[in-house]
Each structure stands twice: as structure tokens, then as C-alpha cells.
Amino acid sequence: MSEPVPVLLTVDLVVLSVRADDLQVLLVRRGIEPYADAWALPGGFVLDGEDLPDAAARELAEETGFDRARVHVEQLATYGAATRDPRGRVVTVAHLALVSDPGEPRGGSDAAEAAWVPVREVPGRELAFDHERILADGIERARAKLEYSALGAALLGSPFTVAELRRVYEIVWGESLDPRNFHRKVTGVAGFLEPTGETRTERGRPAALFTAGPAGVLHPPITRQR
Amino acid sequence: MSEPVPVLLTVDLVVLSVRADDLQVLLVRRGIEPYADAWALPGGFVLDGEDLPDAAARELAEETGFDRARVHVEQLATYGAATRDPRGRVVTVAHLALVSDPGEPRGGSDAAEAAWVPVREVPGRELAFDHERILADGIERARAKLEYSALGAALLGSPFTVAELRRVYEIVWGESLDPRNFHRKVTGVAGFLEPTGETRTERGRPAALFTAGPAGVLHPPITRQR
DNA sequence: CGGAGTAATCGTCAAGTTGACGACAATCAC
DNA sequence: GTGATTGTCGTCAACTTGACGATTACTCCG
């Protein structure tokens, strides 16, 4: 019959950001066994009495200094293969965090070292545990949600221009988008972009500035190629 | 510092089916404390050495007799509020299962009683733990995934007619769909429906029979009203 | 057998959306 | 000023959607 088996519970974070014209993920170098010196997703044990969203927000704050108000964090999936951690039964609830470019990461308490790594360079490095799979799932979730949600803005500081938003889509999806059609699309969906009335000039004609609007979902969605 | 806290791990199942022209969920009456005699989602503890998908499939088989080959099961989300179970720290990994009408449920081992309940009648019954929230999340997931995935077929026996599939959409979404446009849409998306060449007659003109095609995602999606 | 009833399927048309791309606007560097 | 650069607006054909008429192929009943 069902015997309850105690497990250890962790939260791991797929922290994505668009930096240096690239989709990057925050990795930490593990200081302790198992997988000492290997790169891994930031994360840690869920503390006594702590809810999962709290644990994820706490780990994110420890690693990046971001507080939960400024970033998007959502639960991704839970990974519980019996053999995923050699120490025993450790189950992790992975979360996806999208942050705007935070500059250099703060060294966290558990982490010997933290670094932003372009996601396309990750397959070269061996990540600890099943973190490569978790990362792949997180990236796919982010790509998919850009289509129908207002998450692109979470990867940008506020306010932002339509061109900056388009660049986020292009970088995350890895395909180029027509500036005119993208502009028509995002400005045409009610509640998606909130015009500030301000403009910002960098090169060329000044661009209007927007903040994320109240619409959580985009209907109809912005479609990527198949 | 982070002290690992052992937790007990369960899997709970939101088992949905379209029966008697209604979206129904499989509930069990709890035989033991806490929440003895209350209705709850079927589920149970993850066993030693058991992976999460295996645990979910095992629980599903125990409650419904369905084997995993014939149903769609996917991980839904993980619920871990510290106070969700009065016995202590119990974290549950909820799964969504979509099954074709299985007739009456088998009484499971843990469950004193099992019953199919129309989802719209659930708010009247107090479900154990946070199961009401889990159920709501499962229903919303099912509704959303019908739009862009081939999951509708998982709620039907095989083969099925276009009208049966449309009825599934109407029941799950709670809105009526134009038969002609629906037919055009689903037969027009490549790889979605596989014609068997057979027909079935009930009333009126015989309907062509289909099986689910190889396409996992529908592009463009079938949209429901907003 | 000949309707009447019922449901499946095909067609049509206007309205809306998309993709491709031309044109113009508003800035900066010189 | 001129040219380079980028943002924004417009246009047009191709496609998709929503509404709905028409036809087809059965069963049932007299």
C-alpha cells in the first residue's frame, strides 16, 4: 500500500533576460557536491513554512537582487525522477522568471559564482542534475507565451519603444519581424500598450514610449513562423 | 540558512470527461481524516522510487481502470502552501487527465466511493484541501488547450465524427459553434484529422469517421469567444 | 414507394487580418 | 543644407473568419 515517502523540496529558477542583443540565462557555479564546480540553475531548498511562490521569490532576490514586484515569475513544472539527485529523493519545482537586463548578477549566498550565459551557448556546458531539460522547457515556455501574452514587456525596462519590444521578440524567437507590421499589430491590440505621450530619440526619428497595458492576453496572438 | 525540510509528496488528478452531454470530473469520497467523508480529487502518495508520471498513471489506473496508453495525462501544477494539509507539509503535484467516457468508475482502493460529477455542480460541494482551486486550474487548462492542440480527440473514443468533436468543444467551452465553419476548420488543418474512409449513421446523413491525426498543435488555432 | 425529418457537407460572400513593401516623418552628424 | 537612420502611416493582394444558404444522404413513417 501507499507508504508516504518523505522527499526534499527545492525550487529552481530559469531566469531569462535579453542582454547584449541575446537571450541569456542566469547560471551559478555550484560550490558543493554533488556536481561541485558544475554550472546549474539558481535555486535552493524550500524553507519551513514557506509557500512555493515565496521560495521562488526569495531565491530570485538572493541571486539577482530583483524583488518580485519588478519581475514576472511563474511556476514552470515539477521534476521528480527518483534518480535525478544522487543524494536521494529531491524534487524540484522549477519556475520561470523574466527580468529586464539587471547588469551584472550579485554573487548569491550558496553560489560560488553567478553568470549570465547566452542560451545558445549552454549546450556546450554540462549543467548539473536535469537542469538542461528544465532550461529547455523554460525557454520553450517563454517563446510560446510571447505569442499570446504581454510578457515581452517583462523583459524590458519601463517605458520602452515598439522597436525595443520587437527586438525582444526577434531575439527570443530567433527570427526577424517586419517593423511596420509589428508596429501595426502591437499598437492595434487594445490594452496591450499604454502610450505615455513621451518620446525617446536614439538614432533617427524619435520613438514613442509605452508601458505595458492592462491586457494580460493578446487576442489575436502575434504568430511566429512554424 | 536553508535547512532542507522533508515534505510528503502526493499526486492529485483532475480527471475530466464528457459524459451525458456534460463536462464531468471524477471525484472520490475520502475515507479517512482529514476531510473524512468530503469529496476530493483522486490521488495519493508518490511511492518510493516512483517518478511523477508513473505515480499519476498508477493512480489513474486505480481509480478508473484506464491505462496510460488510452488517455492524455499531463502535469498541471504543483501546490505547496504550508497550511494546505493539516497533517503537516504535504505538497501535491496535480495532473490533468482527459479520458473518453468510461462508464461508471471502479471503486478505488483508497476511495470509499467514486463518482462523476458535472463540473458546474461542484461549487456546491466543498472539496477537500485546495482541490477546488486545483480543479478550476485544470478546467481552465483544458479549455485553453482545446484551442491550439489536438486534445479534443482525447475526450472521445476513436473513431469519431466531426459533429462529436464539435460537441466536445461546445460542452467544454460552454458556447455553441457553427457546424459548417467548424467542419471547414478542422478538416482544413493539415494533420489534425485522419479520415478513416468509414462512415457512421445515426440520424440524417451519414458522417465520415476520423481518428486523431499526427499534428500535435493546431495552427492556426480554433478560437473561442472572448 | 414517397415524402418529411434530420444531420452532414459544400458553397458563397462580406468583413477582417496578415504579409510584403512603398512612402513619408523626424531626428542626428556633418 | 544633405545624407543617413529609424519610426510611423498607407496600400494592396492573399488569406481567414463568421454568417448563412443550398445540397446531399440517410431514416422513419405512412
Coordinates of C-alpha atoms (C1' of nucleotides) in Angstrom, one line a residue:
Chain A
M1 CA 0.0 0.0 0.0
S2 CA 0.9 3.6 -0.4
E3 CA 3.6 4.4 2.1
P4 CA 4.3 8.1 2.2
V5 CA 7.9 8.8 1.3
P6 CA 9.5 12.0 2.6
V7 CA 11.2 14.0 -0.1
L8 CA 13.3 17.1 -0.1
L9 CA 11.8 20.0 -2.0
T10 CA 13.7 22.7 -3.9
V11 CA 12.8 25.5 -6.2
D12 CA 15.0 26.1 -9.2
L13 CA 14.8 29.2 -11.4
V14 CA 15.1 29.6 -15.1
V15 CA 15.9 33.3 -15.1
L16 CA 15.9 34.8 -18.6
S17 CA 16.8 38.2 -19.8
V18 CA 17.6 39.9 -23.0
R19 CA 21.1 41.3 -22.7
A20 CA 23.7 42.3 -25.3
D21 CA 21.2 41.5 -28.1
D22 CA 21.0 37.9 -26.9
L23 CA 18.7 35.8 -24.8
Q24 CA 20.6 34.9 -21.7
V25 CA 20.1 32.7 -18.7
L26 CA 21.4 33.2 -15.2
L27 CA 23.6 30.2 -14.1
V28 CA 25.5 29.7 -10.9
R29 CA 28.6 27.6 -10.4
R30 CA 27.9 25.0 -7.7
G31 CA 30.1 25.2 -4.6
I32 CA 29.2 21.9 -3.1
E33 CA 28.7 18.3 -4.0
P34 CA 27.0 16.8 -5.9
Y35 CA 28.1 18.4 -9.2
A36 CA 30.6 20.7 -7.4
D37 CA 32.0 23.2 -9.9
A38 CA 29.3 22.4 -12.5
W39 CA 27.0 25.2 -13.7
A40 CA 23.5 24.9 -12.6
L41 CA 20.2 26.9 -12.4
P42 CA 20.0 29.0 -9.3
G43 CA 17.7 27.6 -6.7
G44 CA 17.6 26.1 -3.2
F45 CA 15.6 24.3 -0.6
V46 CA 12.1 25.4 0.3
L47 CA 12.2 26.5 3.9
D48 CA 10.0 25.5 6.7
G49 CA 6.5 27.1 6.4
E50 CA 7.4 28.8 3.1
D51 CA 5.0 28.7 0.2
L52 CA 6.4 27.9 -3.3
P53 CA 5.9 31.4 -4.8
D54 CA 7.7 32.8 -1.7
A55 CA 10.5 30.4 -2.0
A56 CA 11.0 31.3 -5.7
A57 CA 10.8 35.0 -5.0
R58 CA 13.3 34.6 -2.2
E59 CA 15.8 32.7 -4.3
L60 CA 15.4 35.2 -7.1
A61 CA 16.1 38.1 -4.8
E62 CA 19.2 36.3 -3.4
E63 CA 20.6 35.7 -6.8
T64 CA 19.7 38.9 -8.7
G65 CA 18.6 41.4 -6.2
F66 CA 15.3 41.7 -8.0
D67 CA 12.2 42.0 -5.9
R68 CA 9.1 40.2 -7.1
A69 CA 7.3 43.4 -7.9
R70 CA 9.5 44.1 -10.8
V71 CA 9.8 40.8 -12.5
H72 CA 7.5 38.1 -13.8
V73 CA 7.7 34.8 -12.1
E74 CA 5.6 31.8 -12.8
Q75 CA 5.7 28.2 -12.0
L76 CA 7.1 26.1 -14.8
A77 CA 6.9 22.4 -13.9
T78 CA 8.0 19.9 -11.3
Y79 CA 10.7 17.4 -11.8
G80 CA 10.8 14.4 -9.6
A81 CA 12.6 11.5 -11.2
A82 CA 13.8 9.3 -8.3
T83 CA 17.3 9.3 -9.6
R84 CA 17.7 13.0 -10.5
D85 CA 19.7 13.8 -7.4
P86 CA 22.3 11.3 -6.2
R87 CA 21.8 12.4 -2.6
G88 CA 18.3 10.9 -2.5
R89 CA 14.8 11.9 -3.3
V90 CA 14.9 15.6 -4.1
V91 CA 12.0 17.0 -6.1
T92 CA 12.3 20.5 -7.6
V93 CA 9.6 22.9 -8.6
A94 CA 11.0 24.9 -11.4
H95 CA 10.0 28.4 -12.0
L96 CA 10.4 30.8 -15.0
A97 CA 11.5 34.3 -14.2
L98 CA 11.7 37.0 -16.9
V99 CA 13.7 40.1 -15.9
S100 CA 14.9 43.2 -17.6
D101 CA 18.6 43.5 -18.1
P102 CA 19.9 43.8 -14.5
G103 CA 23.6 44.4 -15.2
E104 CA 25.9 42.0 -13.5
P105 CA 24.5 39.5 -11.1
R106 CA 25.2 39.6 -7.4
G107 CA 27.1 36.6 -6.1
G108 CA 24.5 34.7 -4.1
S109 CA 25.0 33.1 -0.8
D110 CA 25.0 29.5 -1.9
A111 CA 26.6 30.2 -5.3
A112 CA 30.3 30.4 -5.6
E113 CA 29.8 32.4 -8.8
A114 CA 27.0 33.6 -11.0
A115 CA 27.0 34.5 -14.7
W116 CA 24.7 35.4 -17.5
V117 CA 25.1 32.9 -20.4
P118 CA 23.6 33.2 -23.8
V119 CA 21.2 30.3 -24.1
R120 CA 22.6 29.2 -27.3
E121 CA 26.0 28.6 -25.7
V122 CA 24.6 26.4 -22.9
P123 CA 24.6 23.0 -24.8
G124 CA 28.4 23.2 -24.6
R125 CA 28.4 23.3 -20.8
E126 CA 27.2 20.4 -18.8
L127 CA 24.6 21.6 -16.4
A128 CA 24.0 19.9 -13.1
F129 CA 21.2 17.4 -12.4
D130 CA 18.4 17.6 -15.1
H131 CA 18.8 21.4 -15.4
E132 CA 19.4 21.2 -19.1
R133 CA 16.0 19.8 -19.6
I134 CA 14.5 22.3 -17.2
L135 CA 16.1 25.2 -19.1
A136 CA 14.9 23.9 -22.4
D137 CA 11.3 23.7 -21.0
G138 CA 11.7 27.2 -19.6
I139 CA 12.8 28.6 -22.9
E140 CA 10.0 26.9 -24.8
R141 CA 7.5 28.3 -22.3
A142 CA 8.9 31.8 -22.8
R143 CA 8.8 31.5 -26.5
A144 CA 5.2 30.2 -26.5
K145 CA 3.9 32.8 -24.1
L146 CA 5.3 35.7 -26.1
E147 CA 2.7 34.8 -28.7
Y148 CA -0.4 35.4 -26.7
S149 CA 0.7 37.2 -23.6
A150 CA 2.1 40.5 -22.6
L151 CA 5.2 39.0 -21.2
G152 CA 7.6 40.7 -23.7
A153 CA 7.3 43.8 -21.6
A154 CA 8.6 41.9 -18.6
L155 CA 12.0 41.5 -20.4
L156 CA 12.2 45.3 -20.9
G157 CA 12.6 48.2 -18.5
S158 CA 9.7 50.6 -18.5
P159 CA 8.9 52.6 -20.5
F160 CA 10.1 51.1 -23.8
T161 CA 9.7 51.7 -27.5
V162 CA 7.9 49.5 -30.1
A163 CA 11.3 48.8 -31.7
E164 CA 12.7 47.6 -28.4
L165 CA 9.8 45.3 -27.9
R166 CA 10.2 44.0 -31.4
R167 CA 13.8 43.3 -30.8
V168 CA 12.9 41.2 -27.7
Y169 CA 10.6 39.1 -29.9
E170 CA 13.2 38.7 -32.5
I171 CA 15.8 37.6 -30.1
V172 CA 13.6 35.2 -28.1
W173 CA 12.2 33.7 -31.3
G174 CA 15.3 33.9 -33.3
E175 CA 13.5 35.2 -36.4
S176 CA 13.2 38.7 -37.8
L177 CA 9.9 40.6 -37.9
D178 CA 8.7 43.3 -40.2
P179 CA 8.9 46.6 -38.3
R180 CA 5.8 48.0 -39.9
N181 CA 3.6 45.0 -39.4
F182 CA 4.8 44.5 -35.9
H183 CA 4.1 48.1 -35.1
R184 CA 0.6 47.9 -36.6
K185 CA -0.1 44.7 -34.6
V186 CA 1.0 45.7 -31.2
T187 CA -0.4 49.2 -31.3
G188 CA -3.7 47.8 -32.7
V189 CA -4.4 45.3 -29.9
A190 CA -6.5 47.1 -27.3
G191 CA -5.0 47.3 -23.8
F192 CA -1.6 45.8 -24.8
L193 CA 0.5 49.0 -24.9
E194 CA -0.2 52.1 -22.9
P195 CA 1.2 55.3 -24.6
T196 CA 3.0 57.6 -22.2
G197 CA 3.0 60.5 -24.6
E198 CA 6.7 60.8 -24.3
T199 CA 9.3 60.0 -26.9
R200 CA 12.9 58.9 -26.9
T201 CA 15.5 59.6 -29.5
E202 CA 18.5 57.5 -30.2
R203 CA 19.1 57.5 -33.9
G204 CA 16.6 58.6 -36.4
R205 CA 13.1 59.6 -35.8
P206 CA 12.1 59.8 -32.1
A207 CA 10.2 56.7 -30.9
A208 CA 7.0 56.9 -28.8
L209 CA 7.3 55.4 -25.4
F210 CA 4.9 52.9 -24.0
T211 CA 4.3 50.9 -20.8
A212 CA 2.7 47.5 -20.6
G213 CA -1.1 47.9 -20.7
P214 CA -3.7 46.1 -18.7
A215 CA -4.3 43.3 -21.2
G216 CA -2.9 40.1 -19.9
V217 CA -3.6 38.1 -23.1
L218 CA -3.2 39.1 -26.7
H219 CA -6.1 38.4 -28.9
P220 CA -5.4 37.6 -31.7
P221 CA -1.9 36.5 -30.9
I222 CA 1.3 37.5 -32.6
T223 CA 2.3 34.4 -34.5
R224 CA 5.8 33.2 -35.1
Q225 CA 6.7 31.1 -38.1
R226 CA 6.2 27.3 -37.9
Chain B
M1 CA 20.5 29.3 6.2
S2 CA 18.5 26.9 4.1
E3 CA 17.5 23.9 6.1
P4 CA 16.1 21.2 3.9
V5 CA 12.6 20.4 5.1
P6 CA 11.2 17.0 4.3
V7 CA 7.8 17.0 2.8
L8 CA 5.3 14.4 1.8
L9 CA 4.6 14.3 -1.9
T10 CA 1.3 13.3 -3.5
V11 CA -0.2 13.4 -7.0
D12 CA -3.7 14.5 -7.5
L13 CA -5.7 14.1 -10.6
V14 CA -8.2 16.3 -12.4
V15 CA -9.8 13.6 -14.5
L16 CA -12.2 15.2 -17.0
S17 CA -14.6 13.5 -19.4
V18 CA -17.5 14.5 -21.5
R19 CA -20.4 12.3 -20.4
A20 CA -24.2 12.8 -20.7
D21 CA -23.6 15.9 -22.7
D22 CA -21.7 17.5 -19.8
L23 CA -18.2 18.1 -18.7
Q24 CA -17.7 15.9 -15.7
V25 CA -14.9 15.4 -13.2
L26 CA -14.1 12.3 -11.3
L27 CA -14.4 12.8 -7.5
V28 CA -13.8 10.4 -4.7
R29 CA -15.3 10.5 -1.2
R30 CA -12.5 10.5 1.3
G31 CA -12.5 7.6 3.7
I32 CA -10.0 8.9 6.3
E33 CA -9.1 12.1 8.1
P34 CA -8.5 14.8 7.3
Y35 CA -11.6 15.8 5.4
A36 CA -13.2 12.4 6.0
D37 CA -16.4 12.0 4.0
A38 CA -15.6 15.1 1.9
W39 CA -15.3 14.9 -1.8
A40 CA -11.8 15.2 -3.2
L41 CA -9.8 14.7 -6.3
P42 CA -8.4 11.2 -6.7
G43 CA -4.8 11.0 -5.8
G44 CA -2.3 9.5 -3.4
F45 CA 1.2 9.5 -2.2
V46 CA 4.1 9.1 -4.5
L47 CA 5.8 5.8 -3.8
D48 CA 9.4 5.1 -3.2
G49 CA 11.4 5.2 -6.3
E50 CA 8.4 6.2 -8.4
D51 CA 8.6 9.0 -11.0
L52 CA 5.8 11.6 -11.1
P53 CA 4.3 10.5 -14.4
D54 CA 4.3 6.9 -13.2
A55 CA 2.6 7.9 -10.0
A56 CA -0.1 9.8 -11.9
A57 CA -0.6 6.9 -14.3
R58 CA -0.9 4.4 -11.4
E59 CA -3.4 6.5 -9.5
L60 CA -5.4 6.9 -12.7
A61 CA -5.4 3.2 -13.3
E62 CA -6.5 2.5 -9.8
E63 CA -9.4 4.9 -9.9
T64 CA -10.7 4.4 -13.5
G65 CA -9.1 1.3 -14.9
F66 CA -7.7 3.3 -17.7
D67 CA -4.2 2.6 -18.8
R68 CA -2.0 5.4 -19.8
A69 CA -1.9 4.5 -23.5
R70 CA -5.5 5.4 -23.9
V71 CA -5.7 8.7 -22.1
H72 CA -4.0 12.0 -22.1
V73 CA -2.2 12.9 -18.9
E74 CA -0.1 16.0 -18.4
Q75 CA 1.3 17.7 -15.4
L76 CA -0.8 20.6 -14.3
A77 CA 0.9 22.5 -11.5
T78 CA 2.3 21.9 -8.0
Y79 CA 0.6 23.2 -4.9
G80 CA 2.6 23.5 -1.8
A81 CA 1.2 26.1 0.6
A82 CA 2.5 25.2 4.1
T83 CA -1.0 25.0 5.5
R84 CA -2.8 23.2 2.8
D85 CA -2.8 19.9 4.7
P86 CA -3.5 19.9 8.5
R87 CA -1.3 16.8 8.9
G88 CA 1.8 18.8 8.0
R89 CA 3.8 19.6 5.0
V90 CA 2.2 17.8 2.1
V91 CA 2.9 19.0 -1.4
T92 CA 0.9 17.8 -4.3
V93 CA 1.8 17.7 -8.0
A94 CA -1.6 18.0 -9.8
H95 CA -2.1 16.3 -13.1
L96 CA -4.8 16.8 -15.8
A97 CA -6.2 13.7 -17.3
L98 CA -8.6 13.7 -20.3
V99 CA -10.5 10.4 -20.8
S100 CA -13.3 9.3 -23.1
D101 CA -16.5 8.4 -21.3
P102 CA -15.6 5.3 -19.3
G103 CA -19.0 4.4 -17.9
E104 CA -19.1 4.0 -14.2
P105 CA -15.9 4.4 -12.2
R106 CA -14.4 1.5 -10.3
G107 CA -14.2 2.0 -6.6
G108 CA -10.5 2.6 -5.9
S109 CA -8.6 1.1 -3.1
D110 CA -8.3 4.3 -1.0
A111 CA -11.6 5.7 -2.1
A112 CA -14.7 4.8 -0.3
E113 CA -16.7 5.9 -3.2
A114 CA -16.1 7.5 -6.6
A115 CA -18.4 9.5 -8.8
W116 CA -18.6 11.5 -11.9
V117 CA -19.8 15.0 -11.2
P118 CA -20.7 17.7 -13.7
V119 CA -18.2 20.5 -13.1
R120 CA -20.8 23.1 -12.9
E121 CA -22.3 21.3 -9.9
V122 CA -19.0 21.3 -8.0
P123 CA -19.1 24.7 -6.4
G124 CA -22.0 23.4 -4.3
R125 CA -19.9 20.7 -2.8
E126 CA -17.0 21.6 -0.5
L127 CA -13.9 19.8 -1.8
A128 CA -11.1 18.7 0.5
F129 CA -7.9 20.7 0.8
D130 CA -7.3 23.2 -2.0
H131 CA -8.9 20.8 -4.5
E132 CA -11.4 23.4 -5.7
R133 CA -8.7 25.6 -6.8
I134 CA -6.8 22.7 -8.5
L135 CA -10.0 21.7 -10.3
A136 CA -10.5 25.3 -11.5
D137 CA -7.0 25.4 -12.8
G138 CA -7.4 22.0 -14.6
I139 CA -10.6 23.1 -16.3
E140 CA -9.0 26.3 -17.5
R141 CA -6.0 24.4 -18.8
A142 CA -8.3 22.0 -20.7
R143 CA -10.3 24.9 -22.2
A144 CA -7.2 26.7 -23.3
K145 CA -5.5 23.7 -24.8
L146 CA -8.5 22.8 -26.9
E147 CA -7.8 26.0 -28.9
Y148 CA -4.4 25.1 -30.2
S149 CA -3.9 21.4 -29.5
A150 CA -5.4 18.1 -30.7
L151 CA -6.7 17.3 -27.2
G152 CA -10.4 17.2 -28.1
A153 CA -9.9 13.8 -29.5
A154 CA -8.6 12.5 -26.1
L155 CA -12.1 13.1 -24.8
L156 CA -13.7 10.9 -27.5
G157 CA -13.5 7.3 -28.3
S158 CA -11.9 6.5 -31.6
P159 CA -13.0 6.9 -34.4
F160 CA -15.3 9.9 -34.0
T161 CA -17.3 12.2 -36.2
V162 CA -16.7 15.9 -36.7
A163 CA -20.1 16.6 -35.0
E164 CA -19.0 14.6 -32.0
L165 CA -15.8 16.6 -31.8
R166 CA -17.7 19.8 -32.2
R167 CA -20.0 18.8 -29.3
V168 CA -16.9 18.3 -27.1
Y169 CA -15.8 21.8 -27.9
E170 CA -19.2 23.2 -27.2
I171 CA -19.5 21.4 -23.9
V172 CA -16.0 22.2 -22.7
W173 CA -16.2 25.9 -23.7
G174 CA -19.9 26.3 -22.9
E175 CA -20.6 28.1 -26.2
S176 CA -22.2 26.9 -29.5
L177 CA -20.2 26.7 -32.6
D178 CA -21.4 26.9 -36.2
P179 CA -21.3 23.3 -37.6
R180 CA -20.3 24.4 -41.1
N181 CA -17.5 26.7 -40.0
F182 CA -16.2 24.1 -37.5
H183 CA -16.3 21.4 -40.1
R184 CA -14.3 23.6 -42.6
K185 CA -11.8 24.5 -39.9
V186 CA -11.0 21.1 -38.5
T187 CA -10.9 19.3 -41.9
G188 CA -8.8 22.1 -43.3
V189 CA -5.9 21.9 -40.8
A190 CA -3.3 19.5 -42.2
G191 CA -2.6 16.5 -39.9
F192 CA -5.3 17.2 -37.4
L193 CA -7.9 14.7 -38.5
E194 CA -7.1 11.4 -40.2
P195 CA -10.0 10.2 -42.4
T196 CA -10.8 6.5 -41.9
G197 CA -12.9 6.3 -45.1
E198 CA -15.7 4.8 -43.0
T199 CA -19.0 6.5 -42.1
R200 CA -21.4 6.2 -39.3
T201 CA -25.1 6.9 -39.4
E202 CA -27.2 7.9 -36.5
R203 CA -29.8 10.4 -37.7
G204 CA -29.6 12.2 -41.0
R205 CA -26.8 12.0 -43.5
P206 CA -24.0 9.6 -42.6
A207 CA -21.0 11.2 -41.0
A208 CA -17.4 10.5 -42.0
L209 CA -15.3 8.9 -39.3
F210 CA -11.9 10.3 -38.3
T211 CA -9.1 9.5 -35.9
A212 CA -6.7 12.0 -34.4
G213 CA -4.0 12.9 -36.8
P214 CA -0.3 13.4 -36.2
A215 CA -0.5 17.1 -35.7
G216 CA 0.0 17.9 -32.0
V217 CA -0.6 21.6 -32.4
L218 CA -3.3 23.4 -34.4
H219 CA -2.2 26.3 -36.5
P220 CA -4.0 28.5 -36.7
P221 CA -5.9 27.7 -33.6
I222 CA -9.7 27.3 -33.2
T223 CA -10.7 30.4 -31.3
R224 CA -13.4 30.7 -28.7
Q225 CA -15.2 33.9 -27.9
R226 CA -13.6 36.4 -25.5
Chain C
dC1 C1' -42.7 3.8 -52.7
dG2 C1' -42.9 8.9 -51.5
dG3 C1' -42.5 12.5 -48.6
dA4 C1' -40.9 14.5 -44.1
dG5 C1' -37.4 14.9 -40.9
dT6 C1' -32.6 15.2 -39.7
dA7 C1' -28.0 15.9 -39.8
dA8 C1' -23.5 16.3 -42.7
dT9 C1' -21.2 18.7 -46.0
dC10 C1' -20.3 22.1 -49.7
dG11 C1' -20.6 27.0 -51.3
dT12 C1' -20.8 31.9 -51.2
dC13 C1' -19.9 36.4 -49.7
dA14 C1' -18.6 40.3 -46.9
dA15 C1' -15.6 41.7 -43.3
dG16 C1' -11.4 41.3 -41.0
dT17 C1' -6.4 40.0 -40.7
dT18 C1' -1.8 39.2 -42.5
dG19 C1' 2.4 39.7 -45.2
dA20 C1' 5.0 42.4 -48.3
dC21 C1' 6.6 46.6 -49.1
dG22 C1' 6.3 51.8 -50.7
dA23 C1' 6.2 56.3 -48.8
dC24 C1' 6.9 59.9 -45.6
dA25 C1' 8.4 61.9 -41.0
dA26 C1' 11.6 63.3 -37.6
dT27 C1' 15.7 63.2 -35.8
dC28 C1' 21.4 63.4 -35.8
dA29 C1' 26.0 64.0 -38.0
dC30 C1' 28.3 66.7 -40.9
Chain D
dG1 C1' 21.5 72.5 -46.1
dT2 C1' 22.5 66.9 -47.3
dG3 C1' 22.5 62.2 -46.2
dA4 C1' 22.0 58.6 -43.0
dT5 C1' 19.0 56.4 -39.9
dT6 C1' 15.0 54.9 -37.8
dG7 C1' 9.9 55.4 -36.6
dT8 C1' 5.3 55.5 -38.4
dC9 C1' 1.5 55.5 -41.7
dG10 C1' -0.6 53.6 -46.0
dT11 C1' -1.7 50.4 -49.6
dC12 C1' -2.8 46.1 -51.8
dA13 C1' -3.3 41.3 -52.6
dA14 C1' -3.8 36.9 -50.3
dC15 C1' -5.8 34.5 -46.8
dT16 C1' -9.0 33.6 -42.9
dT17 C1' -13.3 34.2 -40.4
dG18 C1' -18.2 34.5 -39.4
dA19 C1' -22.8 34.3 -41.1
dC20 C1' -25.7 31.6 -43.5
dG21 C1' -28.0 29.5 -48.0
dA22 C1' -28.1 25.2 -50.5
dT23 C1' -27.5 20.4 -51.3
dT24 C1' -26.8 15.6 -50.0
dA25 C1' -27.7 11.2 -47.9
dC26 C1' -29.5 8.9 -44.8
dT27 C1' -34.0 7.0 -41.5
dC28 C1' -38.7 7.0 -40.4
dC29 C1' -43.4 6.7 -41.2
dG30 C1' -47.5 6.4 -43.7

